mmCIF file of C-alpha atoms in Angstrom:
data_model
loop_
_atom_site.group_PDB
_atom_site.id
_atom_site.type_symbol
_atom_site.label_atom_id
_atom_site.label_comp_id
_atom_site.label_asym_id
_atom_site.label_seq_id
_atom_site.Cartn_x
_atom_site.Cartn_y
_atom_site.Cartn_z
ATOM 1 C CA MET A 1 -3.329 -15.525 -28.322
ATOM 2 C CA ALA A 2 -6.730 -15.042 -29.860
ATOM 3 C CA ALA A 3 -7.856 -11.512 -30.595
ATOM 4 C CA PRO A 4 -9.785 -9.884 -27.715
ATOM 5 C CA GLU A 5 -13.000 -9.717 -29.680
ATOM 6 C CA THR A 6 -13.018 -13.481 -30.192
ATOM 7 C CA THR A 7 -12.064 -14.445 -26.629
ATOM 8 C CA ASN A 8 -14.831 -15.857 -24.467
ATOM 9 C CA PRO A 9 -14.484 -14.305 -20.982
ATOM 10 C CA TYR A 10 -16.551 -17.154 -19.483
ATOM 11 C CA ALA A 11 -14.427 -19.957 -20.890
ATOM 12 C CA ALA A 12 -12.374 -22.222 -18.657
ATOM 13 C CA PRO A 13 -8.907 -20.846 -17.886
ATOM 14 C CA SER A 14 -7.267 -23.629 -19.882
ATOM 15 C CA ALA A 15 -8.954 -22.244 -22.980
ATOM 16 C CA ILE A 16 -7.475 -18.799 -22.476
ATOM 17 C CA ASN A 17 -3.807 -18.351 -23.268
ATOM 18 C CA SER A 18 -3.433 -15.119 -21.316
ATOM 19 C CA PRO A 19 -5.643 -12.323 -19.959
ATOM 20 C CA ALA A 20 -7.285 -10.296 -22.693
ATOM 21 C CA THR A 21 -7.552 -6.533 -22.571
ATOM 22 C CA GLY A 22 -10.686 -4.569 -21.724
ATOM 23 C CA PRO A 23 -12.685 -4.017 -18.508
ATOM 24 C CA SER A 24 -14.815 -7.146 -18.849
ATOM 25 C CA HIS A 25 -11.844 -9.464 -19.309
ATOM 26 C CA LEU A 26 -9.717 -8.589 -16.295
ATOM 27 C CA TRP A 27 -11.269 -11.024 -13.810
ATOM 28 C CA GLN A 28 -13.382 -14.164 -13.891
ATOM 29 C CA ILE A 29 -14.730 -16.900 -11.644
ATOM 30 C CA ASP A 30 -13.011 -20.271 -11.819
ATOM 31 C CA GLY A 31 -14.894 -22.799 -9.727
ATOM 32 C CA ILE A 32 -14.464 -21.769 -6.085
ATOM 33 C CA GLY A 33 -11.581 -19.438 -6.918
ATOM 34 C CA LEU A 34 -11.060 -16.165 -8.690
ATOM 35 C CA LEU A 35 -8.725 -15.248 -11.534
ATOM 36 C CA VAL A 36 -7.547 -11.665 -11.967
ATOM 37 C CA ALA A 37 -5.286 -9.985 -14.512
ATOM 38 C CA HIS A 38 -2.991 -7.002 -14.083
ATOM 39 C CA SER A 39 -4.899 -3.744 -13.406
ATOM 40 C CA ALA A 40 -8.158 -5.561 -12.615
ATOM 41 C CA VAL A 41 -10.707 -3.630 -10.524
ATOM 42 C CA LEU A 42 -13.020 -5.952 -8.612
ATOM 43 C CA PRO A 43 -16.555 -5.027 -7.544
ATOM 44 C CA LYS A 44 -17.119 -3.574 -4.070
ATOM 45 C CA ILE A 45 -17.238 -6.932 -2.322
ATOM 46 C CA ASP A 46 -15.036 -8.106 0.545
ATOM 47 C CA LEU A 47 -13.407 -11.315 -0.720
ATOM 48 C CA GLU A 48 -12.729 -12.636 2.790
ATOM 49 C CA SER A 49 -16.290 -12.307 4.118
ATOM 50 C CA GLY A 50 -18.500 -11.742 1.095
ATOM 51 C CA SER A 51 -19.780 -8.505 2.630
ATOM 52 C CA GLU A 52 -21.076 -5.623 0.517
ATOM 53 C CA ASP A 53 -20.879 -3.163 3.416
ATOM 54 C CA PRO A 54 -20.888 0.430 2.093
ATOM 55 C CA SER A 55 -18.005 1.218 4.467
ATOM 56 C CA LEU A 56 -15.613 -1.042 2.553
ATOM 57 C CA VAL A 57 -12.458 0.786 1.495
ATOM 58 C CA GLU A 58 -10.634 0.494 -1.796
ATOM 59 C CA VAL A 59 -7.143 -1.016 -1.625
ATOM 60 C CA ARG A 60 -4.562 -1.925 -4.214
ATOM 61 C CA ARG A 61 -2.915 -5.306 -3.890
ATOM 62 C CA LYS A 62 0.360 -6.308 -5.492
ATOM 63 C CA PHE A 63 1.722 -9.779 -6.140
ATOM 64 C CA VAL A 64 5.383 -10.182 -7.063
ATOM 65 C CA LYS A 65 6.893 -13.446 -8.216
ATOM 66 C CA ALA A 66 10.627 -13.098 -7.716
ATOM 67 C CA HIS A 67 13.050 -14.509 -10.264
ATOM 68 C CA TRP A 68 14.856 -17.676 -9.173
ATOM 69 C CA SER A 69 18.199 -15.865 -9.223
ATOM 70 C CA MET A 70 17.068 -13.641 -6.335
ATOM 71 C CA GLY A 71 17.779 -16.555 -3.996
ATOM 72 C CA PHE A 72 21.491 -16.280 -4.738
ATOM 73 C CA MET A 73 21.658 -12.567 -3.957
ATOM 74 C CA GLY A 74 21.609 -13.218 -0.214
ATOM 75 C CA LEU A 75 24.574 -15.574 -0.580
ATOM 76 C CA LEU A 76 26.394 -13.014 -2.683
ATOM 77 C CA ALA A 77 26.169 -10.465 0.139
ATOM 78 C CA MET A 78 27.987 -12.918 2.411
ATOM 79 C CA MET A 79 30.947 -13.031 0.007
ATOM 80 C CA PHE A 80 32.249 -9.811 1.567
ATOM 81 C CA GLN A 81 33.762 -11.878 4.369
ATOM 82 C CA PHE A 82 35.938 -13.750 1.864
ATOM 83 C CA ILE A 83 37.913 -10.666 0.847
ATOM 84 C CA PRO A 84 41.633 -11.653 0.650
ATOM 85 C CA LYS A 85 43.340 -11.632 4.036
ATOM 86 C CA PRO A 86 45.880 -8.829 3.243
ATOM 87 C CA LEU A 87 42.983 -6.480 2.605
ATOM 88 C CA ARG A 88 41.511 -7.123 6.042
ATOM 89 C CA SER A 89 44.131 -4.885 7.586
ATOM 90 C CA TRP A 90 42.725 -1.773 5.905
ATOM 91 C CA ASP A 91 42.332 1.212 8.134
ATOM 92 C CA GLY A 92 38.838 2.456 8.922
ATOM 93 C CA HIS A 93 38.700 4.879 6.006
ATOM 94 C CA ARG A 94 39.527 2.342 3.323
ATOM 95 C CA PHE A 95 37.301 -0.225 5.003
ATOM 96 C CA TRP A 96 34.253 1.982 4.699
ATOM 97 C CA ILE A 97 35.049 2.699 1.063
ATOM 98 C CA SER A 98 35.269 -1.015 0.266
ATOM 99 C CA LEU A 99 32.100 -1.752 2.236
ATOM 100 C CA ILE A 100 30.098 0.940 0.463
ATOM 101 C CA VAL A 101 31.364 -0.070 -2.988
ATOM 102 C CA PHE A 102 30.693 -3.770 -2.427
ATOM 103 C CA PHE A 103 27.152 -3.355 -1.139
ATOM 104 C CA GLY A 104 26.471 -0.600 -3.669
ATOM 105 C CA VAL A 105 27.238 -3.043 -6.492
ATOM 106 C CA TRP A 106 25.225 -5.745 -4.714
ATOM 107 C CA LEU A 107 22.210 -3.448 -4.314
ATOM 108 C CA GLY A 108 22.447 -2.424 -7.974
ATOM 109 C CA LEU A 109 22.402 -6.055 -9.130
ATOM 110 C CA TYR A 110 19.559 -6.850 -6.736
ATOM 111 C CA LEU A 111 17.389 -4.012 -8.013
ATOM 112 C CA LEU A 112 18.227 -4.820 -11.633
ATOM 113 C CA ILE A 113 17.083 -8.420 -11.262
ATOM 114 C CA HIS A 114 14.061 -7.457 -9.163
ATOM 115 C CA LEU A 115 12.819 -4.778 -11.556
ATOM 116 C CA THR A 116 13.515 -6.545 -14.851
ATOM 117 C CA LEU A 117 12.975 -10.250 -14.203
ATOM 118 C CA SER A 118 10.338 -10.396 -11.451
ATOM 119 C CA ARG A 119 6.711 -10.742 -12.540
ATOM 120 C CA ARG A 120 4.090 -8.440 -11.028
ATOM 121 C CA VAL A 121 0.313 -8.324 -10.941
ATOM 122 C CA ARG A 122 -1.554 -5.398 -9.386
ATOM 123 C CA PHE A 123 -5.284 -5.271 -8.850
ATOM 124 C CA THR A 124 -7.855 -3.282 -6.889
ATOM 125 C CA THR A 125 -10.273 -4.768 -4.391
ATOM 126 C CA TYR A 126 -12.260 -3.744 -1.286
ATOM 127 C CA VAL A 127 -11.776 -4.666 2.383
ATOM 128 C CA GLN A 128 -13.078 -3.839 5.839
ATOM 129 C CA PRO A 129 -11.502 -0.593 7.150
ATOM 130 C CA ALA A 130 -10.549 -2.102 10.522
ATOM 131 C CA ALA A 131 -8.877 -5.106 8.906
ATOM 132 C CA GLU A 132 -6.874 -2.913 6.546
ATOM 133 C CA ALA A 133 -5.769 -0.598 9.373
ATOM 134 C CA ARG A 134 -4.629 -3.598 11.417
ATOM 135 C CA ARG A 135 -2.745 -5.035 8.445
ATOM 136 C CA LYS A 136 -0.895 -1.761 7.838
ATOM 137 C CA ARG A 137 -0.042 -1.359 11.524
ATOM 138 C CA ASN A 138 1.369 -4.881 11.772
ATOM 139 C CA ARG A 139 3.317 -4.406 8.542
ATOM 140 C CA ASN A 140 4.896 -1.173 9.823
ATOM 141 C CA ILE A 141 5.877 -2.697 13.166
ATOM 142 C CA ARG A 142 7.371 -5.743 11.456
ATOM 143 C CA GLY A 143 9.264 -3.458 9.111
ATOM 144 C CA VAL A 144 10.916 -1.642 12.012
ATOM 145 C CA ILE A 145 11.811 -4.874 13.840
ATOM 146 C CA TYR A 146 13.141 -6.439 10.648
ATOM 147 C CA SER A 147 15.299 -3.403 9.806
ATOM 148 C CA VAL A 148 16.779 -3.270 13.315
ATOM 149 C CA SER A 149 17.426 -7.029 13.221
ATOM 150 C CA ILE A 150 19.266 -6.757 9.906
ATOM 151 C CA ALA A 151 21.349 -3.940 11.375
ATOM 152 C CA PHE A 152 22.277 -6.215 14.299
ATOM 153 C CA MET A 153 23.244 -8.978 11.859
ATOM 154 C CA ILE A 154 25.432 -6.678 9.749
ATOM 155 C CA SER A 155 27.091 -4.856 12.654
ATOM 156 C CA PRO A 156 29.373 -7.801 13.634
ATOM 157 C CA LEU A 157 30.883 -7.761 10.151
ATOM 158 C CA VAL A 158 31.487 -4.027 10.339
ATOM 159 C CA LEU A 159 32.946 -4.168 13.865
ATOM 160 C CA LEU A 160 35.230 -7.101 13.125
ATOM 161 C CA TYR A 161 36.671 -5.603 9.965
ATOM 162 C CA SER A 162 37.241 -2.274 11.657
ATOM 163 C CA ASP A 163 38.805 -3.937 14.748
ATOM 164 C CA GLN A 164 36.255 -2.336 17.052
ATOM 165 C CA ALA A 165 35.058 -5.491 18.833
ATOM 166 C CA ALA A 166 36.027 -9.049 19.705
ATOM 167 C CA LEU A 167 34.341 -12.115 18.221
ATOM 168 C CA PRO A 168 32.323 -13.081 21.385
ATOM 169 C CA ASP A 169 30.789 -9.619 21.513
ATOM 170 C CA THR A 170 29.741 -9.722 17.888
ATOM 171 C CA ASN A 171 28.160 -13.156 18.304
ATOM 172 C CA ILE A 172 25.652 -11.664 20.736
ATOM 173 C CA LEU A 173 24.650 -9.033 18.195
ATOM 174 C CA LEU A 174 24.312 -11.687 15.501
ATOM 175 C CA ILE A 175 22.088 -13.874 17.695
ATOM 176 C CA ILE A 176 19.814 -10.938 18.538
ATOM 177 C CA GLY A 177 19.489 -10.114 14.837
ATOM 178 C CA VAL A 178 18.672 -13.697 13.865
ATOM 179 C CA ILE A 179 16.033 -13.953 16.608
ATOM 180 C CA GLY A 180 14.450 -10.720 15.403
ATOM 181 C CA VAL A 181 14.263 -11.928 11.788
ATOM 182 C CA ILE A 182 12.786 -15.288 12.830
ATOM 183 C CA ALA A 183 10.207 -13.496 14.997
ATOM 184 C CA CYS A 184 9.168 -11.302 12.050
ATOM 185 C CA VAL A 185 8.818 -14.288 9.729
ATOM 186 C CA TYR A 186 6.753 -16.192 12.306
ATOM 187 C CA TRP A 187 4.533 -13.165 12.986
ATOM 188 C CA GLN A 188 3.936 -12.658 9.276
ATOM 189 C CA TYR A 189 3.058 -16.348 8.873
ATOM 190 C CA GLN A 190 0.612 -16.279 11.784
ATOM 191 C CA THR A 191 -1.161 -13.170 10.469
ATOM 192 C CA ARG A 192 -1.102 -14.147 6.795
ATOM 193 C CA PRO A 193 -4.273 -13.173 4.887
ATOM 194 C CA LYS A 194 -6.979 -15.705 4.149
ATOM 195 C CA ILE A 195 -6.695 -14.870 0.458
ATOM 196 C CA HIS A 196 -3.661 -16.607 -1.025
ATOM 197 C CA MET A 197 -2.312 -15.799 -4.475
ATOM 198 C CA THR A 198 -0.693 -17.967 -7.123
ATOM 199 C CA LEU A 199 0.591 -16.670 -10.443
ATOM 200 C CA GLU A 200 -0.187 -19.106 -13.237
ATOM 201 C CA SER A 201 1.910 -19.624 -16.342
ATOM 202 C CA ASN A 202 -0.746 -18.088 -18.603
ATOM 203 C CA GLY A 203 -0.565 -14.744 -16.775
ATOM 204 C CA TRP A 204 -3.643 -15.047 -14.568
ATOM 205 C CA LEU A 205 -3.299 -14.500 -10.822
ATOM 206 C CA ARG A 206 -5.369 -17.089 -8.960
ATOM 207 C CA LEU A 207 -6.928 -15.952 -5.676
ATOM 208 C CA GLY A 208 -7.689 -18.856 -3.374
ATOM 209 C CA GLY A 209 -9.577 -18.792 -0.086
ATOM 210 C CA VAL A 210 -12.275 -16.458 -1.419
ATOM 211 C CA HIS A 211 -15.446 -16.674 0.691
ATOM 212 C CA SER A 212 -18.291 -18.590 -0.929
ATOM 213 C CA SER A 213 -20.629 -15.619 -0.439
ATOM 214 C CA ALA A 214 -18.149 -13.420 -2.287
ATOM 215 C CA ILE A 215 -18.062 -15.898 -5.174
ATOM 216 C CA ARG A 216 -21.875 -15.867 -5.413
ATOM 217 C CA ARG A 217 -22.027 -12.075 -5.333
ATOM 218 C CA LEU A 218 -19.283 -11.778 -7.940
ATOM 219 C CA GLU A 219 -21.173 -14.175 -10.208
ATOM 220 C CA ALA A 220 -24.350 -12.136 -9.711
ATOM 221 C CA TRP A 221 -22.444 -8.933 -10.490
ATOM 222 C CA ARG A 222 -21.034 -10.537 -13.648
ATOM 223 C CA GLU A 223 -24.495 -11.575 -14.836
ATOM 224 C CA GLU A 224 -25.901 -8.130 -14.091
ATOM 225 C CA HIS A 225 -23.123 -6.416 -16.020
ATOM 226 C CA ARG A 226 -22.809 -8.922 -18.796
ATOM 227 C CA GLU A 227 -21.727 -7.180 -21.968
ATOM 228 C CA ALA A 228 -23.940 -7.314 -24.992
ATOM 229 C CA PRO A 229 -22.539 -9.525 -27.800
#
């Protein structure tokens, strides 16, 4: 990568290997889209509407690109049901020990992959207060529904291995859990933000769906704050 002092912040993205360091290099306009680097702080402009309303609130956004191996972690959790048959006759005490150890190891591997191999980009922008409050409220409600649904999906496994329920009873719990998860996914899809993010191979995070007025105001801000050569 070229040294920061020789990098042209107004060059096309293809001419920049990766985001340079320094306040003036952390974001740039690319056609009708916007490119941001990690720790970028955007001007006080709402990207969804182009508004410069003084009431806009500062928010920090995070994009995480999970490693491909994360997809196998969900399958790994299901391997608990393939424990050898003789071990399925454990009494409740030994069952809980095995359950805790298995999912403890699984959680450790999950966090290790997530924290070391996933790629993250964080940046600061500004949004309408009402929109941000609604987004947080919906996220919290979905979080509760999702957690309860996962509990319903896991409970059949626990009940069956501890001989506390019959298979038909556990199927009902599993169905309720699956419906809850599907409902959360659908709700999140329907309320997805207008701004969509794509992490490019050169390290830039591309923000699509930015309002045309926001693009014009960002360009004007860039010209007004252009650094002296």
